[in-house]
Coordinates of N, CA and C in Angstrom, one line a residue:
Chain G
E1 N 22.3 -11.1 -11.9 CA 21.4 -10.7 -10.8 C 20.2 -11.7 -10.7
I2 N 19.9 -12.1 -9.5 CA 18.8 -13.0 -9.3 C 17.6 -12.0 -9.1
V3 N 16.6 -12.1 -10.0 CA 15.4 -11.2 -9.9 C 14.3 -12.0 -9.3
L4 N 13.7 -11.4 -8.3 CA 12.5 -12.1 -7.6 C 11.2 -11.5 -8.1
T5 N 10.3 -12.4 -8.4 CA 8.9 -12.0 -8.8 C 7.9 -12.5 -7.8
Q6 N 7.1 -11.6 -7.3 CA 6.1 -12.0 -6.3 C 4.7 -12.0 -6.9
S7 N 3.9 -13.0 -6.5 CA 2.5 -13.0 -7.0 C 1.6 -13.5 -5.8
P8 N 0.3 -13.1 -5.8 CA -0.2 -12.0 -6.7 C 0.4 -10.6 -6.2
G9 N 0.1 -9.6 -7.0 CA 0.5 -8.3 -6.6 C -0.3 -7.8 -5.4
T10 N -1.6 -8.1 -5.4 CA -2.5 -7.8 -4.3 C -3.4 -9.0 -4.0
L11 N -3.6 -9.3 -2.8 CA -4.4 -10.4 -2.3 C -5.4 -9.8 -1.4
S12 N -6.7 -10.0 -1.7 CA -7.8 -9.5 -0.8 C -8.4 -10.6 -0.1
L13 N -8.3 -10.5 1.2 CA -8.8 -11.6 2.1 C -9.6 -11.1 3.3
S14 N -10.3 -12.0 3.9 CA -11.0 -11.7 5.2 C -10.3 -12.3 6.3
P15 N -10.5 -11.8 7.5 CA -9.9 -12.4 8.7 C -10.3 -13.8 8.8
G16 N -9.3 -14.7 9.2 CA -9.6 -16.1 9.3 C -9.3 -16.9 8.1
E17 N -9.1 -16.2 6.9 CA -8.8 -16.9 5.7 C -7.3 -17.2 5.6
R18 N -6.9 -18.1 4.7 CA -5.5 -18.5 4.5 C -5.0 -17.6 3.4
A19 N -3.7 -17.2 3.6 CA -3.0 -16.4 2.6 C -1.8 -17.3 2.1
I20 N -1.7 -17.4 0.8 CA -0.6 -18.1 0.1 C 0.1 -17.1 -0.8
L21 N 1.3 -16.8 -0.5 CA 2.1 -15.8 -1.3 C 3.2 -16.5 -2.0
S22 N 3.5 -16.2 -3.2 CA 4.5 -16.8 -4.0 C 5.7 -15.9 -4.3
C23 N 6.8 -16.5 -4.4 CA 8.1 -15.8 -4.7 C 8.8 -16.7 -5.7
R24 N 9.1 -16.2 -6.9 CA 9.8 -17.0 -7.9 C 11.1 -16.3 -8.2
A25 N 12.2 -17.0 -8.2 CA 13.5 -16.5 -8.6 C 13.9 -16.8 -10.0
S26 N 14.6 -15.8 -10.6 CA 15.0 -16.0 -12.1 C 16.0 -17.1 -12.3
Q27 N 16.7 -17.4 -11.2 CA 17.6 -18.6 -11.2 C 17.6 -19.2 -9.9
S28 N 18.2 -20.4 -9.8 CA 18.1 -21.1 -8.5 C 18.8 -20.4 -7.4
V29 N 18.2 -20.3 -6.2 CA 18.8 -19.7 -5.0 C 19.6 -20.8 -4.4
T30 N 20.8 -21.1 -4.8 CA 21.5 -22.3 -4.3 C 21.8 -22.2 -2.9
S31 N 21.9 -21.0 -2.3 CA 22.2 -20.9 -0.9 C 21.0 -21.4 0.0
G32 N 19.8 -21.4 -0.6 CA 18.6 -21.6 0.2 C 18.3 -20.5 1.1
H33 N 19.0 -19.4 1.0 CA 18.8 -18.2 1.9 C 17.7 -17.3 1.3
V34 N 16.4 -17.7 1.5 CA 15.3 -16.8 1.2 C 14.6 -16.4 2.4
A35 N 14.3 -15.1 2.5 CA 13.6 -14.6 3.7 C 12.3 -13.9 3.3
W36 N 11.4 -13.8 4.3 CA 10.2 -13.1 4.1 C 10.0 -12.0 5.1
Y37 N 9.5 -10.8 4.7 CA 9.3 -9.7 5.6 C 7.9 -9.2 5.5
Q38 N 7.4 -8.6 6.6 CA 6.2 -7.9 6.7 C 6.4 -6.4 6.9
Q39 N 5.8 -5.6 6.1 CA 5.9 -4.2 6.3 C 4.6 -3.5 6.4
K40 N 4.4 -2.7 7.4 CA 3.2 -1.8 7.6 C 3.6 -0.4 7.3
P41 N 2.6 0.4 6.9 CA 2.9 1.8 6.6 C 3.7 2.6 7.7
G42 N 4.7 3.3 7.2 CA 5.5 4.0 8.2 C 6.5 3.2 9.0
Q43 N 6.6 1.9 8.8 CA 7.4 1.1 9.6 C 8.5 0.4 8.8
A44 N 9.5 0.0 9.5 CA 10.6 -0.8 8.8 C 10.0 -2.2 8.5
P45 N 10.6 -2.9 7.6 CA 10.2 -4.3 7.4 C 10.5 -5.1 8.7
R46 N 9.7 -6.2 8.9 CA 10.0 -7.1 10.0 C 10.2 -8.4 9.5
L47 N 11.3 -9.1 9.9 CA 11.7 -10.4 9.5 C 10.7 -11.4 10.0
L48 N 10.1 -12.2 9.1 CA 9.2 -13.3 9.5 C 9.9 -14.7 9.4
I49 N 10.5 -14.9 8.2 CA 11.1 -16.2 7.9 C 12.4 -16.0 7.3
Y50 N 13.4 -16.9 7.7 CA 14.7 -16.9 7.0 C 15.1 -18.3 6.7
G51 N 16.1 -18.5 5.8 CA 16.4 -19.8 5.4 C 15.3 -20.6 4.8
A52 N 14.4 -19.9 4.2 CA 13.2 -20.4 3.5 C 12.1 -20.9 4.4
S53 N 12.5 -21.4 5.6 CA 11.4 -22.1 6.4 C 11.6 -21.9 7.9
N54 N 12.5 -21.1 8.3 CA 12.8 -20.9 9.8 C 12.1 -19.6 10.2
R55 N 11.2 -19.8 11.2 CA 10.5 -18.6 11.8 C 11.5 -17.8 12.6
A56 N 11.5 -16.5 12.4 CA 12.3 -15.6 13.3 C 11.7 -15.6 14.7
P57 N 12.6 -15.3 15.7 CA 12.1 -15.2 17.1 C 10.9 -14.3 17.2
G58 N 9.9 -14.8 18.0 CA 8.7 -14.0 18.3 C 7.6 -14.0 17.2
I59 N 7.9 -14.7 16.1 CA 6.9 -14.8 15.0 C 5.9 -15.9 15.2
P60 N 4.6 -15.6 15.2 CA 3.6 -16.6 15.5 C 3.6 -17.8 14.5
D61 N 3.2 -18.9 15.0 CA 3.3 -20.1 14.1 C 2.3 -20.2 13.0
R62 N 1.4 -19.2 12.9 CA 0.5 -19.1 11.7 C 1.3 -18.7 10.4
F63 N 2.5 -18.2 10.6 CA 3.4 -17.9 9.5 C 4.3 -19.1 9.2
S64 N 4.3 -19.5 8.0 CA 5.2 -20.6 7.6 C 5.8 -20.4 6.2
G65 N 7.0 -20.9 6.0 CA 7.6 -20.8 4.7 C 8.1 -22.1 4.2
I66 N 8.1 -22.2 2.9 CA 8.6 -23.5 2.3 C 9.2 -23.1 0.9
G67 N 10.0 -24.0 0.4 CA 10.5 -23.8 -1.0 C 12.0 -24.1 -1.1
S68 N 12.4 -24.2 -2.4 CA 13.8 -24.5 -2.7 C 13.9 -24.2 -4.2
G69 N 15.2 -24.0 -4.6 CA 15.5 -23.7 -6.0 C 15.0 -22.4 -6.4
T70 N 13.9 -22.3 -7.2 CA 13.4 -21.1 -7.7 C 12.0 -20.7 -7.2
D71 N 11.4 -21.6 -6.5 CA 10.0 -21.4 -6.0 C 9.9 -21.4 -4.5
F72 N 9.4 -20.3 -3.9 CA 9.2 -20.2 -2.5 C 7.8 -19.7 -2.2
T73 N 7.3 -20.1 -1.0 CA 5.9 -19.8 -0.6 C 5.9 -19.4 0.8
L74 N 5.2 -18.3 1.1 CA 4.8 -17.9 2.5 C 3.4 -18.2 2.7
T75 N 3.0 -18.9 3.7 CA 1.6 -19.1 4.1 C 1.3 -18.5 5.4
I76 N 0.2 -17.8 5.5 CA -0.4 -17.4 6.7 C -1.7 -18.2 6.9
S77 N -1.7 -19.1 7.9 CA -2.7 -20.1 8.0 C -4.1 -19.5 8.2
R78 N -4.2 -18.5 9.1 CA -5.5 -17.8 9.4 C -5.1 -16.3 9.6
M79 N -5.7 -15.5 8.7 CA -5.4 -14.1 8.8 C -5.9 -13.4 10.0
E80 N -5.1 -12.7 10.7 CA -5.5 -11.9 11.9 C -5.5 -10.5 11.4
P81 N -6.3 -9.6 12.1 CA -6.4 -8.2 11.7 C -5.1 -7.5 11.5
E82 N -4.1 -7.9 12.3 CA -2.8 -7.2 12.3 C -1.9 -7.8 11.2
D83 N -2.4 -8.7 10.4 CA -1.5 -9.3 9.3 C -1.7 -8.6 8.0
F84 N -2.6 -7.7 7.9 CA -2.8 -7.0 6.6 C -1.7 -6.0 6.5
A85 N -0.9 -6.2 5.4 CA 0.3 -5.5 5.3 C 0.9 -5.8 3.9
V86 N 2.1 -5.3 3.6 CA 2.8 -5.7 2.4 C 3.9 -6.7 2.8
Y87 N 4.1 -7.8 2.0 CA 5.0 -8.8 2.3 C 6.1 -8.9 1.2
Y88 N 7.3 -8.9 1.6 CA 8.5 -9.0 0.6 C 9.3 -10.3 0.8
C89 N 9.7 -10.9 -0.3 CA 10.7 -11.9 -0.2 C 12.0 -11.3 -0.6
Q90 N 13.1 -12.0 -0.2 CA 14.5 -11.5 -0.3 C 15.4 -12.7 -0.4
Q91 N 16.4 -12.6 -1.2 CA 17.3 -13.8 -1.4 C 18.8 -13.3 -1.3
Q92 N 19.6 -14.3 -1.0 CA 21.0 -14.1 -1.0 C 21.7 -15.0 -2.0
G93 N 22.4 -14.4 -3.0 CA 23.1 -15.2 -4.0 C 23.3 -14.3 -5.2
G94 N 24.3 -14.6 -6.0 CA 24.6 -13.9 -7.2 C 25.2 -12.5 -6.9
S95 N 25.0 -11.6 -7.9 CA 25.5 -10.2 -7.8 C 24.5 -9.3 -8.3
P96 N 23.9 -8.4 -7.6 CA 24.3 -8.1 -6.2 C 23.9 -9.3 -5.3
E97 N 24.6 -9.3 -4.1 CA 24.4 -10.5 -3.3 C 23.0 -10.6 -2.7
L98 N 22.4 -9.5 -2.4 CA 21.1 -9.5 -1.7 C 20.1 -8.7 -2.5
T99 N 18.9 -9.4 -2.9 CA 17.9 -8.7 -3.6 C 16.5 -8.9 -3.0
F100 N 15.6 -8.0 -3.3 CA 14.3 -8.1 -2.8 C 13.3 -8.3 -3.9
G101 N 12.1 -8.9 -3.6 CA 11.0 -8.9 -4.6 C 10.2 -7.6 -4.5
P102 N 9.3 -7.4 -5.4 CA 8.5 -6.1 -5.4 C 7.4 -6.0 -4.4
G103 N 7.1 -7.2 -3.7 CA 6.1 -7.1 -2.7 C 4.7 -7.6 -3.1
T104 N 4.0 -8.2 -2.2 CA 2.6 -8.5 -2.3 C 1.8 -7.8 -1.2
K105 N 0.8 -7.0 -1.6 CA 0.0 -6.4 -0.6 C -1.2 -7.3 -0.3
V106 N -1.4 -7.5 1.0 CA -2.5 -8.3 1.5 C -3.5 -7.3 2.1
D107 N -4.6 -7.1 1.5 CA -5.6 -6.1 2.0 C -6.9 -6.8 2.4
L108 N -7.8 -6.0 3.0 CA -9.0 -6.5 3.6 C -10.1 -6.5 2.5
K109 N -10.7 -7.7 2.3 CA -11.7 -7.9 1.3 C -13.0 -7.2 1.7
Chain A
Q1 N 18.5 -6.1 24.4 CA 18.0 -6.3 23.1 C 18.6 -5.2 22.2
V2 N 19.2 -5.6 21.1 CA 19.9 -4.7 20.2 C 18.8 -3.8 19.5
Q3 N 19.1 -2.5 19.4 CA 18.3 -1.6 18.7 C 19.2 -0.7 17.8
L4 N 18.7 -0.3 16.7 CA 19.4 0.5 15.7 C 18.7 1.8 15.5
Q5 N 19.5 2.9 15.3 CA 18.9 4.2 15.0 C 19.7 4.9 14.0
E6 N 19.1 5.3 12.9 CA 19.8 6.1 11.9 C 19.7 7.6 12.2
S7 N 20.8 8.3 11.8 CA 20.8 9.7 12.0 C 21.6 10.4 10.9
G8 N 21.3 11.7 10.7 CA 22.0 12.4 9.6 C 21.1 13.4 9.0
P9 N 21.7 14.2 8.1 CA 20.8 15.2 7.4 C 19.8 14.6 6.6
R10 N 18.6 15.2 6.6 CA 17.4 14.6 5.9 C 17.2 15.3 4.5
L11 N 17.9 16.4 4.3 CA 17.9 17.1 3.0 C 19.3 17.3 2.5
V12 N 19.5 16.9 1.3 CA 20.9 16.9 0.7 C 20.7 17.5 -0.7
K13 N 21.6 18.4 -1.1 CA 21.6 19.0 -2.4 C 22.1 18.1 -3.5
P14 N 21.6 18.2 -4.7 CA 22.1 17.4 -5.8 C 23.6 17.6 -5.9
S15 N 24.3 16.5 -6.3 CA 25.8 16.5 -6.5 C 26.6 16.5 -5.2
E16 N 25.9 16.7 -4.0 CA 26.7 16.7 -2.8 C 26.8 15.2 -2.2
T17 N 27.4 15.1 -1.1 CA 27.6 13.9 -0.4 C 26.6 13.7 0.8
M18 N 26.0 12.6 0.8 CA 25.0 12.2 1.9 C 25.8 11.3 2.9
S19 N 25.6 11.7 4.2 CA 26.3 10.9 5.2 C 25.2 10.5 6.3
L20 N 25.1 9.2 6.6 CA 24.2 8.7 7.6 C 25.0 7.9 8.6
T21 N 24.6 7.9 9.8 CA 25.2 7.1 10.9 C 24.1 6.2 11.5
C22 N 24.5 4.9 11.8 CA 23.7 4.0 12.5 C 24.3 3.8 13.8
T23 N 23.5 4.0 14.9 CA 23.9 3.8 16.2 C 23.3 2.6 16.8
V24 N 24.1 1.7 17.4 CA 23.7 0.5 18.0 C 23.6 0.7 19.5
S25 N 22.4 0.3 20.0 CA 22.2 0.3 21.4 C 21.8 -1.1 21.9
G26 N 22.2 -1.4 23.1 CA 21.9 -2.7 23.7 C 22.9 -3.8 23.2
G27 N 23.9 -3.3 22.5 CA 24.9 -4.3 22.0 C 26.0 -3.5 21.3
S28 N 26.8 -4.2 20.5 CA 27.9 -3.6 19.8 C 28.2 -4.4 18.5
I29 N 29.0 -3.8 17.7 CA 29.3 -4.4 16.4 C 30.5 -5.3 16.5
T30 N 30.3 -6.4 17.3 CA 31.4 -7.3 17.5 C 31.1 -8.7 16.9
S31 N 30.0 -8.8 16.3 CA 29.7 -10.0 15.6 C 28.7 -9.7 14.5
S32 N 28.5 -10.6 13.6 CA 27.5 -10.5 12.5 C 27.8 -9.5 11.4
Y33 N 26.9 -9.5 10.5 CA 27.0 -8.5 9.4 C 26.0 -7.4 9.6
W34 N 26.4 -6.2 9.0 CA 25.6 -5.0 9.2 C 25.4 -4.4 7.9
S35 N 24.2 -4.0 7.5 CA 23.9 -3.5 6.2 C 23.2 -2.1 6.2
W36 N 23.3 -1.5 5.0 CA 22.5 -0.3 4.7 C 21.6 -0.8 3.5
I37 N 20.3 -0.4 3.7 CA 19.3 -0.8 2.7 C 18.5 0.5 2.5
R38 N 18.0 0.7 1.3 CA 17.1 1.8 1.1 C 15.8 1.4 0.4
Q39 N 14.8 2.3 0.5 CA 13.5 2.0 -0.1 C 12.9 3.2 -0.7
S40 N 12.5 3.1 -1.9 CA 11.9 4.2 -2.6 C 10.7 3.7 -3.4
P41 N 9.8 4.6 -3.7 CA 8.6 4.2 -4.5 C 9.0 3.6 -5.8
G42 N 10.0 4.1 -6.5 CA 10.3 3.7 -7.8 C 11.1 2.4 -7.9
K43 N 12.0 2.2 -6.9 CA 12.9 1.1 -7.0 C 12.6 0.0 -5.9
G44 N 11.7 0.3 -5.0 CA 11.4 -0.7 -3.9 C 12.6 -0.8 -2.9
L45 N 12.8 -2.0 -2.4 CA 13.9 -2.2 -1.4 C 15.1 -2.6 -2.1
E46 N 16.2 -1.9 -1.8 CA 17.5 -2.1 -2.4 C 18.6 -2.3 -1.3
W47 N 19.3 -3.4 -1.4 CA 20.5 -3.5 -0.5 C 21.6 -2.7 -1.1
I48 N 22.3 -1.9 -0.2 CA 23.3 -1.0 -0.7 C 24.7 -1.7 -0.4
A49 N 24.9 -2.1 0.8 CA 26.3 -2.6 1.2 C 26.2 -3.2 2.5
H50 N 27.1 -4.1 2.8 CA 27.2 -4.6 4.2 C 28.7 -4.6 4.7
L51 N 28.8 -4.7 6.0 CA 30.2 -4.9 6.5 C 30.1 -5.9 7.6
Y52 N 31.2 -6.7 7.7 CA 31.4 -7.7 8.7 C 31.9 -6.9 10.0
H53 N 31.8 -7.5 11.1 CA 32.2 -6.8 12.3 C 33.7 -6.5 12.3
N54 N 34.4 -7.2 11.5 CA 35.9 -6.9 11.5 C 36.2 -5.8 10.5
G55 N 35.2 -5.2 9.8 CA 35.3 -4.1 8.9 C 35.4 -4.5 7.5
V56 N 35.4 -5.8 7.1 CA 35.4 -6.2 5.7 C 34.0 -5.8 5.1
T57 N 34.1 -5.2 3.9 CA 32.9 -4.7 3.3 C 32.5 -5.4 2.0
K58 N 31.3 -5.3 1.6 CA 30.8 -5.8 0.3 C 29.7 -4.8 -0.2
Y59 N 29.8 -4.5 -1.5 CA 28.9 -3.5 -2.0 C 28.0 -4.0 -3.1
N60 N 26.9 -3.5 -3.3 CA 26.0 -3.7 -4.4 C 26.7 -3.0 -5.6
P61 N 27.0 -3.7 -6.7 CA 27.7 -3.1 -7.8 C 27.0 -1.8 -8.3
S62 N 25.7 -1.7 -8.1 CA 25.0 -0.5 -8.6 C 25.4 0.8 -7.8
F63 N 26.0 0.6 -6.6 CA 26.3 1.7 -5.7 C 27.8 1.8 -5.5
E64 N 28.6 0.8 -5.9 CA 30.0 0.6 -5.4 C 30.9 1.8 -5.7
S65 N 30.6 2.5 -6.9 CA 31.5 3.5 -7.3 C 31.3 4.8 -6.5
R66 N 30.3 4.9 -5.7 CA 30.0 6.2 -5.0 C 29.6 6.0 -3.6
V67 N 29.8 4.8 -3.0 CA 29.4 4.6 -1.7 C 30.5 4.0 -0.8
T68 N 30.6 4.4 0.4 CA 31.5 3.9 1.4 C 30.8 3.6 2.7
I69 N 31.0 2.4 3.2 CA 30.5 2.1 4.6 C 31.7 1.8 5.5
S70 N 31.6 2.1 6.7 CA 32.6 1.8 7.7 C 32.1 1.7 9.1
V71 N 32.9 1.1 10.0 CA 32.5 1.0 11.4 C 33.6 1.8 12.2
D72 N 33.1 2.5 13.2 CA 34.1 3.3 14.0 C 34.7 2.5 15.1
T73 N 35.7 3.0 15.7 CA 36.5 2.2 16.7 C 35.7 1.9 17.9
S74 N 34.6 2.7 18.2 CA 33.8 2.5 19.4 C 33.0 1.2 19.2
K75 N 32.8 0.8 17.9 CA 32.0 -0.4 17.6 C 30.5 -0.3 18.0
I76 N 30.1 1.0 18.1 CA 28.6 1.2 18.3 C 28.0 2.1 17.2
H77 N 28.9 2.5 16.2 CA 28.4 3.3 15.1 C 28.9 2.7 13.8
F78 N 28.1 2.6 12.8 CA 28.6 2.4 11.5 C 27.9 3.4 10.5
S79 N 28.6 3.7 9.4 CA 28.2 4.8 8.6 C 28.1 4.5 7.2
L80 N 27.3 5.4 6.5 CA 27.2 5.3 5.0 C 27.5 6.7 4.4
R81 N 28.3 6.7 3.5 CA 28.6 7.9 2.7 C 28.3 7.6 1.2
M82 N 27.5 8.5 0.6 CA 27.1 8.4 -0.8 C 27.4 9.7 -1.4
N83 N 28.3 9.7 -2.4 CA 28.6 11.0 -3.1 C 27.8 11.1 -4.4
S84 N 27.9 12.3 -4.9 CA 27.2 12.7 -6.2 C 25.8 12.3 -6.2
V85 N 25.0 12.6 -5.2 CA 23.6 12.2 -5.1 C 22.8 13.0 -6.1
T86 N 21.7 12.3 -6.5 CA 20.7 12.9 -7.4 C 19.3 12.7 -6.8
A87 N 18.3 13.2 -7.5 CA 17.0 13.0 -7.0 C 16.6 11.6 -6.9
A88 N 17.2 10.7 -7.7 CA 16.9 9.3 -7.7 C 17.4 8.7 -6.4
D89 N 18.2 9.4 -5.6 CA 18.7 8.8 -4.3 C 17.7 9.2 -3.2
T90 N 16.7 9.9 -3.5 CA 15.7 10.2 -2.5 C 15.0 8.9 -2.0
A91 N 15.0 8.6 -0.8 CA 14.5 7.3 -0.3 C 14.5 7.3 1.2
V92 N 14.0 6.3 1.8 CA 14.1 6.0 3.2 C 15.3 5.0 3.3
Y93 N 16.3 5.4 4.2 CA 17.5 4.6 4.3 C 17.4 3.9 5.7
Y94 N 17.7 2.6 5.6 CA 17.6 1.8 6.8 C 19.0 1.2 7.1
C95 N 19.4 1.1 8.4 CA 20.5 0.2 8.7 C 19.9 -1.1 9.3
A96 N 20.6 -2.2 9.2 CA 20.1 -3.4 9.7 C 21.2 -4.4 10.1
R97 N 20.9 -5.2 11.1 CA 21.8 -6.3 11.5 C 21.3 -7.6 10.9
H98 N 22.2 -8.4 10.4 CA 21.9 -9.7 9.8 C 21.6 -10.7 10.8
V99 N 20.8 -11.7 10.4 CA 20.6 -12.9 11.2 C 22.0 -13.5 11.5
W100 N 22.2 -14.1 12.7 CA 23.4 -14.8 13.0 C 23.0 -16.1 13.7
P101 N 23.6 -17.2 13.3 CA 24.6 -17.4 12.2 C 24.1 -16.9 10.8
P102 N 25.0 -16.6 10.0 CA 24.6 -16.0 8.7 C 23.6 -16.8 7.9
A103 N 22.5 -16.1 7.5 CA 21.5 -16.8 6.6 C 21.0 -15.8 5.6
G104 N 21.8 -14.7 5.3 CA 21.4 -13.8 4.3 C 20.1 -13.0 4.6
A105 N 19.7 -12.8 5.8 CA 18.5 -12.1 6.1 C 18.8 -11.0 7.1
F106 N 17.9 -10.0 7.1 CA 18.1 -8.9 8.0 C 17.1 -9.0 9.2
H107 N 17.7 -9.2 10.3 CA 16.9 -9.5 11.5 C 16.4 -8.2 12.2
I108 N 17.3 -7.3 12.5 CA 17.0 -6.1 13.3 C 17.2 -4.9 12.4
W109 N 16.2 -4.0 12.3 CA 16.2 -2.9 11.5 C 16.1 -1.6 12.3
G110 N 16.7 -0.5 11.8 CA 16.4 0.8 12.4 C 15.0 1.3 11.9
Q111 N 14.6 2.4 12.4 CA 13.3 2.9 12.1 C 13.3 3.6 10.7
G112 N 14.5 3.9 10.2 CA 14.6 4.5 8.9 C 14.8 6.0 8.9
A113 N 15.6 6.5 8.0 CA 15.8 7.9 7.8 C 15.4 8.3 6.4
E114 N 14.4 9.2 6.4 CA 13.9 9.6 5.1 C 14.8 10.8 4.6
V115 N 15.5 10.6 3.5 CA 16.4 11.5 2.9 C 15.8 12.0 1.6
T116 N 15.8 13.3 1.5 CA 15.4 14.0 0.2 C 16.5 14.7 -0.4
V117 N 16.7 14.4 -1.7 CA 17.7 15.1 -2.5 C 17.1 16.2 -3.3
S118 N 17.3 17.4 -3.0 CA 16.7 18.6 -3.6 C 17.5 19.8 -3.4
S119 N 17.4 20.7 -4.4 CA 18.1 22.0 -4.2 C 17.2 23.0 -3.5

């Protein structure tokens, strides 16, 4: 099983600041299929990034993803009020085929 | 625009079978992969199983012995059956459509069905 670890657990920021979220895999994600999701209370996760660096339709360009192998990063260039949420990474590979990280909470400083 | 909606009993007794249905509106199950995912405070987000539009399925080994997913002939519903449920199966259950072309990501999600296992 490919285990995903996300850091930090909580990130406290102000609007306008940059957010850098990390996702590390226990073994290489050879498919390159790493995705990032945003989840707000009471809502389903929303796909932000797939294939490590491709923005999903309708996602603002302040969200960007990069990475390969075992290290992946989601960057939010300038935090907007609506960006405070929990962010999950997810990968495809190994068994089980699809796994999620535990999440990073981005809250208001 | 494709939308998904989960339906089914929200309270299930221990040892019984839980059944949920995902209804697809604005489209049909004629392409892509379709999954069931659950979320609980203790285990976080867990992928349960997916099916391809032709009915081929794949299961998370953690659930494989007691879960069945299937698509109906109308191609607008797919279902999840989980038997021998326990309190540990209390969670929000989501159905989701994968990104197409395949990239191992869940593009469209239902709003979720909160299921409680309790006597």
